[in-house]
Short mmCIF file of C-alpha atoms (C1' of nucleotides) in Angstrom, two decimals:
data_model
loop_
_atom_site.label_atom_id
_atom_site.label_comp_id
_atom_site.label_asym_id
_atom_site.label_seq_id
_atom_site.Cartn_x
_atom_site.Cartn_y
_atom_site.Cartn_z
CA UNK F 1 -10.46 1.56 -38.22
CA UNK F 2 -11.18 -0.05 -34.91
CA UNK F 3 -11.97 1.51 -31.65
CA UNK F 4 -9.13 3.57 -30.23
CA UNK F 5 -7.22 1.73 -27.54
CA UNK F 6 -8.45 2.27 -24.03
CA UNK F 7 -5.00 3.43 -22.99
CA UNK F 8 -4.69 5.93 -25.79
CA UNK F 9 -4.57 8.82 -23.36
CA UNK F 10 -1.90 11.30 -22.56
CA UNK F 11 -0.28 10.55 -19.23
CA UNK F 12 -1.05 6.86 -19.18
CA UNK F 13 2.03 4.96 -18.18
CA UNK F 14 3.14 1.91 -20.11
CA UNK F 15 5.82 -0.68 -19.69
CA UNK F 16 6.94 -2.75 -16.74
CA UNK F 17 5.22 -2.29 -13.43
CA UNK F 18 7.20 -0.98 -10.50
CA UNK F 19 6.94 -2.49 -7.00
CA UNK F 20 5.27 0.69 -5.83
CA UNK F 21 2.58 0.36 -8.47
CA UNK F 22 2.09 -3.27 -7.54
CA UNK F 23 1.62 -2.33 -3.92
CA UNK F 24 -0.91 0.32 -4.82
CA UNK F 25 -2.82 -2.15 -6.93
CA UNK F 26 -2.65 -4.99 -4.43
CA UNK F 27 -3.67 -2.82 -1.53
CA UNK F 28 -6.57 -1.44 -3.50
CA UNK F 29 -7.77 -4.89 -4.46
CA UNK F 30 -7.20 -6.03 -0.90
CA UNK F 31 -9.66 -3.41 0.14
CA UNK F 32 -12.17 -3.51 -2.66
CA UNK F 33 -11.65 -6.84 -4.34
CA UNK F 34 -11.04 -7.36 -8.03
CA UNK F 35 -13.52 -5.95 -10.46
CA UNK F 36 -14.62 -2.48 -11.48
CA UNK F 37 -11.30 -2.08 -13.22
CA UNK F 38 -12.42 1.14 -14.76
CA UNK F 39 -12.30 2.74 -11.37
CA UNK F 40 -8.98 1.30 -10.32
CA UNK F 41 -6.67 3.89 -11.90
CA UNK F 42 -8.67 6.83 -10.61
CA UNK F 43 -9.12 5.37 -7.14
CA UNK F 44 -5.51 4.31 -6.73
CA UNK F 45 -3.85 7.17 -8.50
CA UNK F 46 -2.09 4.73 -10.78
CA UNK F 47 -1.19 6.18 -14.12
CA UNK F 48 -2.23 2.96 -15.80
CA UNK F 49 -5.23 2.09 -17.86
CA UNK F 50 -7.82 -0.22 -16.40
CA UNK F 51 -6.87 -2.99 -18.74
CA UNK F 52 -3.28 -2.85 -17.69
CA UNK F 53 -4.34 -3.06 -14.04
CA UNK F 54 -6.54 -6.04 -14.69
CA UNK F 55 -3.83 -7.80 -16.64
CA UNK F 56 -1.25 -7.12 -14.00
CA UNK F 57 -3.54 -8.56 -11.37
CA UNK F 58 -4.72 -11.62 -13.24
CA UNK F 59 -1.37 -12.54 -14.72
CA UNK F 60 0.94 -11.65 -11.92
CA UNK F 61 -0.38 -10.41 -8.60
CA UNK F 62 -3.39 -12.64 -8.21
CA UNK F 63 -2.99 -15.08 -5.31
CA UNK F 64 -2.49 -18.72 -6.06
CA UNK F 65 -0.45 -18.28 -9.19
CA UNK F 66 2.21 -20.92 -9.53
CA UNK F 67 5.37 -19.68 -11.13
CA UNK F 68 8.45 -21.42 -12.35
CA UNK F 69 8.95 -24.46 -14.46
CA UNK F 70 6.05 -26.43 -15.78
CA UNK F 71 5.93 -29.99 -14.58
CA UNK F 72 5.80 -32.87 -16.99
CA UNK F 73 2.23 -33.42 -15.91
CA UNK F 74 1.28 -29.84 -16.71
CA UNK F 75 3.14 -30.02 -19.98
CA UNK F 76 1.21 -33.08 -21.06
CA UNK F 77 -2.03 -31.53 -20.00
CA UNK F 78 -1.31 -28.45 -22.07
CA UNK F 79 -0.35 -30.47 -25.11
CA UNK F 80 -3.45 -32.57 -24.98
CA UNK F 81 -5.76 -29.73 -24.15
CA UNK F 82 -4.27 -27.65 -26.94
CA UNK F 83 -4.93 -30.52 -29.28
CA UNK F 84 -8.48 -30.64 -28.03
CA UNK F 85 -9.36 -27.01 -27.70
CA UNK F 86 -6.94 -25.28 -30.00
CA UNK F 87 -5.40 -21.99 -28.94
CA UNK F 88 -8.06 -21.29 -26.39
CA UNK F 89 -5.64 -20.50 -23.65
CA UNK F 90 -8.20 -19.31 -21.17
CA UNK F 91 -10.05 -22.59 -21.50
CA UNK F 92 -6.84 -24.54 -21.17
CA UNK F 93 -5.85 -22.45 -18.16
CA UNK F 94 -9.10 -23.39 -16.50
CA UNK F 95 -7.75 -26.92 -16.17
CA UNK F 96 -4.52 -25.65 -14.68
CA UNK F 97 -5.88 -23.27 -12.07
CA UNK F 98 -2.47 -22.24 -10.82
CA UNK F 99 -1.30 -21.14 -14.23
CA UNK F 100 -2.45 -18.10 -16.12
CA UNK F 101 -3.54 -18.21 -19.71
CA UNK F 102 -0.68 -15.90 -20.53
CA UNK F 103 1.80 -18.26 -18.92
CA UNK F 104 0.41 -21.23 -20.76
CA UNK F 105 0.38 -19.33 -24.03
CA UNK F 106 3.96 -18.25 -23.53
CA UNK F 107 5.00 -21.74 -22.58
CA UNK F 108 3.32 -23.16 -25.61
CA UNK F 109 4.85 -20.64 -27.96
CA UNK F 110 8.34 -20.88 -26.56
CA UNK F 111 8.69 -24.49 -25.50
CA UNK F 112 6.02 -26.85 -26.61
CA UNK F 113 5.48 -25.74 -30.17
CA UNK F 114 9.16 -26.07 -30.84
CA UNK F 115 9.36 -29.32 -28.95
CA UNK F 116 6.52 -30.78 -30.91
CA UNK F 117 7.83 -29.64 -34.24
CA UNK F 118 11.16 -31.19 -33.32
CA UNK F 119 9.42 -34.40 -32.52
CA UNK F 120 7.63 -34.19 -35.80
CA UNK F 121 10.72 -33.69 -37.89
CA UNK F 122 12.95 -35.77 -35.67
CA UNK F 123 11.90 -39.27 -34.82
CA UNK F 124 9.65 -41.31 -36.99
CA UNK F 125 7.59 -42.40 -34.01
CA UNK F 126 7.32 -38.88 -32.75
CA UNK F 127 4.12 -37.04 -32.25
CA UNK F 128 2.55 -35.99 -35.47
CA UNK F 129 2.12 -32.26 -35.71
CA UNK F 130 -1.35 -32.78 -37.04
CA UNK F 131 -2.43 -34.49 -33.92
CA UNK F 132 -1.54 -31.42 -31.91
CA UNK F 133 -2.66 -28.71 -34.20
CA UNK F 134 -6.03 -27.10 -34.11
CA UNK F 135 -9.11 -28.70 -35.50
CA UNK F 136 -8.42 -27.32 -38.96
CA UNK F 137 -5.81 -29.96 -39.48
CA UNK F 138 -7.67 -32.76 -37.86
CA UNK F 139 -9.94 -35.09 -39.67
CA UNK F 140 -13.46 -33.84 -39.89
CA UNK F 141 -14.63 -36.65 -37.68
CA UNK F 142 -12.17 -35.72 -34.97
CA UNK F 143 -13.17 -32.11 -35.24
CA UNK F 144 -16.81 -32.95 -34.86
CA UNK F 145 -16.36 -35.17 -31.84
CA UNK F 146 -14.07 -32.61 -30.28
CA UNK F 147 -16.62 -29.89 -30.73
CA UNK F 148 -19.37 -32.06 -29.40
CA UNK F 149 -17.36 -32.95 -26.37
CA UNK F 150 -16.51 -29.35 -25.71
CA UNK F 151 -20.10 -28.25 -25.95
CA UNK F 152 -21.08 -31.02 -23.65
CA UNK F 153 -18.44 -29.98 -21.16
CA UNK F 154 -19.59 -26.40 -21.24
CA UNK F 155 -23.15 -27.50 -20.72
CA UNK F 156 -22.02 -29.57 -17.78
CA UNK F 157 -20.30 -26.59 -16.24
CA UNK F 158 -23.34 -24.43 -16.75
CA UNK F 159 -25.53 -27.10 -15.23
CA UNK F 160 -23.25 -27.47 -12.27
CA UNK F 161 -23.24 -23.73 -11.71
CA UNK F 162 -26.97 -23.52 -11.94
CA UNK F 163 -27.43 -26.46 -9.66
CA UNK F 164 -25.09 -24.89 -7.12
CA UNK F 165 -27.14 -21.74 -7.17
CA UNK F 166 -30.33 -23.68 -6.77
CA UNK F 167 -28.93 -25.83 -4.03
CA UNK F 168 -28.20 -22.88 -1.84
CA UNK F 169 -30.84 -20.83 -0.17
CA UNK F 170 -32.46 -17.98 -2.12
CA UNK F 171 -30.94 -15.26 0.03
CA UNK F 172 -27.50 -16.51 -0.91
CA UNK F 173 -28.34 -16.84 -4.52
CA UNK F 174 -27.84 -13.21 -5.34
CA UNK F 175 -24.41 -13.38 -3.80
CA UNK F 176 -23.47 -16.26 -5.99
CA UNK F 177 -23.16 -13.90 -8.90
CA UNK F 178 -19.91 -12.95 -7.27
CA UNK F 179 -18.59 -16.43 -7.74
CA UNK F 180 -17.88 -15.90 -11.38
CA UNK F 181 -14.25 -16.71 -12.07
CA UNK F 182 -13.61 -13.22 -13.36
CA UNK F 183 -13.94 -11.72 -9.93
CA UNK F 184 -13.52 -14.72 -7.74
CA UNK F 185 -10.27 -16.26 -8.71
CA UNK F 186 -9.29 -19.06 -6.38
CA UNK F 187 -11.68 -18.00 -3.74
CA UNK F 188 -10.74 -14.38 -3.79
CA UNK F 189 -13.39 -12.48 -1.99
CA UNK F 190 -15.71 -9.87 -3.27
CA UNK F 191 -15.30 -6.30 -2.15
CA UNK F 192 -15.15 -6.14 1.57
CA UNK F 193 -13.60 -9.55 1.98
CA UNK F 194 -10.21 -8.10 2.35
CA UNK F 195 -8.71 -10.56 4.74
CA UNK F 196 -8.53 -13.36 2.22
CA UNK F 197 -5.98 -11.51 0.17
CA UNK F 198 -3.30 -9.91 2.15
CA UNK F 199 -4.57 -9.43 5.59
CA UNK F 200 -3.31 -6.01 6.45
CA UNK F 201 -0.98 -3.17 5.77
CA UNK F 202 1.48 -5.22 7.73
CA UNK F 203 1.49 -7.70 4.95
CA UNK F 204 1.91 -4.99 2.38
CA UNK F 205 4.99 -4.00 4.30
CA UNK F 206 6.19 -7.59 4.17
CA UNK F 207 5.52 -7.51 0.50
CA UNK F 208 7.68 -4.46 0.17
CA UNK F 209 10.38 -6.09 2.25
CA UNK F 210 10.42 -8.94 -0.16
CA UNK F 211 11.00 -6.57 -2.98
CA UNK F 212 13.75 -4.78 -1.14
CA UNK F 213 15.48 -8.03 -0.30
CA UNK F 214 15.55 -9.07 -3.89
CA UNK F 215 16.24 -5.66 -5.27
CA UNK F 216 19.44 -6.49 -7.23
CA UNK F 217 17.43 -8.39 -9.82
CA UNK F 218 14.71 -6.22 -11.28
CA UNK F 219 12.50 -9.14 -12.14
CA UNK F 220 12.92 -10.90 -8.83
CA UNK F 221 11.11 -8.42 -6.62
CA UNK F 222 7.88 -8.81 -8.43
CA UNK F 223 8.23 -12.56 -8.27
CA UNK F 224 8.80 -12.41 -4.58
CA UNK F 225 5.84 -10.15 -4.28
CA UNK F 226 3.66 -12.67 -5.97
CA UNK F 227 5.05 -15.37 -3.75
CA UNK F 228 4.48 -13.26 -0.71
CA UNK F 229 1.03 -12.59 -1.90
CA UNK F 230 0.32 -16.26 -2.28
CA UNK F 231 1.79 -17.02 1.10
CA UNK F 232 -0.34 -14.44 2.71
CA UNK F 233 -3.38 -15.78 1.06
CA UNK F 234 -2.47 -19.25 2.09
CA UNK F 235 -2.33 -17.99 5.59
CA UNK F 236 -5.53 -16.06 5.28
CA UNK F 237 -7.21 -17.99 8.02
CA UNK F 238 -4.70 -16.99 10.62
CA UNK F 239 -4.66 -13.52 9.24
CA UNK F 240 -8.36 -13.10 9.63
CA UNK F 241 -8.20 -14.34 13.17
CA UNK F 242 -5.72 -11.63 13.95
CA UNK F 243 -7.62 -8.85 12.42
CA UNK F 244 -11.14 -7.64 12.84
CA UNK F 245 -13.60 -9.86 11.09
CA UNK F 246 -16.31 -8.06 9.29
CA UNK F 247 -19.67 -9.57 8.59
CA UNK F 248 -18.78 -9.91 4.98
CA UNK F 249 -15.67 -11.80 5.93
CA UNK F 250 -17.84 -14.07 7.94
CA UNK F 251 -19.95 -14.68 4.93
CA UNK F 252 -16.91 -15.30 2.81
CA UNK F 253 -15.64 -17.92 5.18
CA UNK F 254 -19.06 -19.42 5.63
CA UNK F 255 -19.59 -19.67 1.91
CA UNK F 256 -16.14 -21.11 1.37
CA UNK F 257 -16.78 -23.69 4.03
CA UNK F 258 -20.08 -24.55 2.49
CA UNK F 259 -18.42 -25.24 -0.80
CA UNK F 260 -15.49 -26.96 0.78
CA UNK F 261 -17.77 -29.36 2.54
CA UNK F 262 -19.68 -29.89 -0.65
CA UNK F 263 -16.58 -30.74 -2.57
CA UNK F 264 -14.95 -32.53 0.29
CA UNK F 265 -17.76 -35.02 0.54
CA UNK F 266 -17.65 -35.45 -3.16
CA UNK F 267 -13.89 -35.72 -3.24
CA UNK F 268 -13.92 -38.63 -0.88
CA UNK F 269 -16.14 -40.57 -3.20
CA UNK F 270 -14.62 -39.42 -6.46
CA UNK F 271 -11.53 -37.30 -6.25
CA UNK F 272 -10.84 -37.86 -9.90
CA UNK F 273 -13.87 -35.98 -10.89
CA UNK F 274 -13.19 -33.02 -8.70
CA UNK F 275 -9.70 -32.83 -10.08
CA UNK F 276 -10.93 -32.73 -13.59
CA UNK F 277 -13.39 -30.01 -12.88
CA UNK F 278 -12.79 -26.54 -14.11
CA UNK F 279 -11.76 -23.82 -11.65
CA UNK F 280 -15.31 -22.67 -11.73
CA UNK F 281 -15.89 -25.58 -9.46
CA UNK F 282 -12.52 -26.07 -7.85
CA UNK F 283 -11.87 -22.47 -6.99
CA UNK F 284 -13.80 -23.00 -3.82
CA UNK F 285 -11.41 -25.57 -2.59
CA UNK F 286 -8.59 -24.49 -0.45
CA UNK F 287 -5.17 -24.12 -1.91
CA UNK F 288 -3.47 -26.89 -0.01
CA UNK F 289 -6.10 -29.35 -0.99
CA UNK F 290 -5.69 -28.36 -4.59
CA UNK F 291 -1.97 -28.93 -4.45
CA UNK F 292 -2.33 -32.30 -2.84
CA UNK F 293 -4.96 -33.28 -5.34
CA UNK F 294 -2.79 -32.18 -8.20
CA UNK F 295 0.05 -34.25 -6.92
CA UNK F 296 -2.22 -37.18 -6.52
CA UNK F 297 -3.51 -39.66 -8.95
CA UNK F 298 -4.33 -38.93 -12.54
CA UNK F 299 -7.46 -36.98 -13.11
CA UNK F 300 -10.34 -38.41 -14.95
CA UNK F 301 -9.75 -35.99 -17.73
CA UNK F 302 -6.12 -36.90 -17.87
CA UNK F 303 -6.85 -40.57 -17.86
CA UNK F 304 -9.12 -39.94 -20.69
CA UNK F 305 -6.63 -37.74 -22.47
CA UNK F 306 -3.94 -40.31 -22.17
CA UNK F 307 -6.22 -43.09 -23.07
CA UNK F 308 -5.54 -44.41 -26.52
CA UNK F 309 -9.15 -45.26 -27.00
CA UNK F 310 -10.19 -41.65 -26.90
CA UNK F 311 -13.71 -42.17 -28.07
CA UNK F 312 -14.43 -44.51 -25.28
CA UNK F 313 -12.99 -42.02 -22.89
CA UNK F 314 -15.10 -39.21 -24.23
CA UNK F 315 -18.26 -41.11 -23.58
CA UNK F 316 -17.07 -42.00 -20.14
CA UNK F 317 -16.23 -38.46 -19.29
CA UNK F 318 -19.48 -37.13 -20.58
CA UNK F 319 -21.50 -39.63 -18.66
CA UNK F 320 -19.57 -39.25 -15.47
CA UNK F 321 -19.62 -35.50 -15.65
CA UNK F 322 -23.34 -35.29 -16.00
CA UNK F 323 -24.22 -38.07 -13.63
CA UNK F 324 -21.74 -37.23 -10.95
CA UNK F 325 -22.54 -33.56 -11.13
CA UNK F 326 -26.13 -34.39 -10.45
CA UNK F 327 -25.16 -36.76 -7.65
CA UNK F 328 -22.92 -34.50 -5.72
CA UNK F 329 -25.24 -31.59 -6.00
"C1'" DA P 1 35.84 -9.20 -21.66
"C1'" DA P 2 32.93 -8.01 -25.39
"C1'" DC P 3 29.55 -9.04 -28.57
"C1'" DG P 4 25.63 -11.03 -30.83
"C1'" DG P 5 21.91 -14.16 -31.27
"C1'" DG P 6 18.32 -16.70 -29.10
"C1'" DC P 7 15.08 -17.25 -25.55
"C1'" DG P 8 11.62 -16.23 -22.02
"C1'" DC P 9 8.25 -13.49 -20.28
"C1'" DA P 10 5.66 -9.34 -19.08
"C1'" DA P 11 2.91 -6.26 -21.23
"C1'" DC P 12 0.41 -4.19 -25.05
"C1'" DC P 13 -2.93 -4.16 -28.90
"C1'" DG P 14 -7.06 -4.87 -31.02
"C1'" DC P 15 -11.03 -7.68 -31.71
"C1'" DC P 16 -14.90 -10.05 -29.55
"C1'" DT P 17 -18.55 -10.89 -26.21
"C1'" DC P 18 -21.92 -9.74 -23.17
"C1'" DG P 19 -24.57 -7.02 -20.10
"C1'" DA P 20 -26.68 -2.56 -19.21
"C1'" DT P 21 -29.44 1.07 -20.90
"C1'" DT X 1 -33.81 -3.67 -30.93
"C1'" DA X 2 -29.83 -0.93 -31.15
"C1'" DT X 3 -26.04 1.11 -28.99
"C1'" DC X 4 -22.38 1.60 -25.85
"C1'" DG X 5 -18.86 0.36 -22.78
"C1'" DA X 6 -16.35 -2.81 -19.69
"C1'" DG X 7 -14.13 -6.85 -19.48
"C1'" DG X 8 -12.13 -11.06 -21.70
"C1'" DC X 9 -9.18 -13.21 -24.84
"C1'" DG X 10 -5.61 -14.40 -28.22
"C1'" DG X 11 -1.87 -12.66 -30.99
"C1'" DT X 12 2.12 -10.04 -30.96
"C1'" DT X 13 5.87 -7.15 -29.43
"C1'" DG X 14 9.74 -5.46 -26.87
"C1'" DC X 15 13.11 -5.84 -23.56
"C1'" DG X 16 16.21 -8.02 -20.48
"C1'" DC X 17 18.83 -12.07 -19.56
"C1'" DC X 18 21.63 -15.98 -20.81
"C1'" DC X 19 24.85 -18.44 -23.32
"C1'" DG X 20 27.98 -19.44 -26.92
"C1'" DT X 21 31.68 -17.58 -29.64
#
DNA sequence: AACGGGCGCAACCGCCTCGAT
DNA sequence: TATCGAGGCGGTTGCGCCCGT
């Protein structure tokens, strides 16, 4: 038998989260930043296991999460990325920074899979199921090139990360370990960088107000909370100007600006590339910019995905990714 | 108005990976 | 090198809502 579940304790609460629990969690993360999930239940008094807290945060409370209907653009991205990467939802989610892997997985399972199977059985010119299934059903050649491309992409990301670390001064390098997506979603600060989340207890109160306002619908409050959360984060700049700015906040802003300027200068010369980058790169960009970019022209990746001559596109992407990464760094 | 089936989504479960010791 | 534990990830479940009958 496997390891006993981490939540297999007496007194650990399960099921839907209440607004009060959300507030506890959000205010804790506001203060300490995400991470050290083991300590979250004990420090907050939440009767939840650490995993549950992490999941609640990453899938629901985390700032920058876009909720609601998937756009046609997102849908196509998911379909093509699923065809490329298989059911690697986290990887797919990295190309849709505002969506969680859980959301994408759910959307795939409930909408797209059905849609695609309909297309398969329906029209003769519909999308073949094989072309959207995982590599097991693809031709061996496709599977190989897909794998090669993916490895290449991962290498590119690693290289970019390393280069970023190298590019910055040594004293900052140690801090860059905090830029891992796991604890730095969409520019969320490390512990002590509270103001980038929800600036103050005042905002927690607003959060609560949102829940109260939408109280008739049980699901709605949490949604509004997430929205509120995002709004507050979006307004983090003004929030931080109101409150007391700690040194760490200063660093957070400084670092963000450093990356923003890095990507900004690159964006102006090749916005396509920046759009096709994984969140590991784009998470440093500010939210508004991300939105405007997403609404903009097709990304390089997308162009490639939609390109009938996929092989040609793969080569192009690989070359550009490597070359441009080196250039902008 | 009541009921039942389908759907959507939040949350859980268990395995895997990776870093620390 | 082996072991352990925290975190990550994908599959699955359960519940509430919606819609058709």
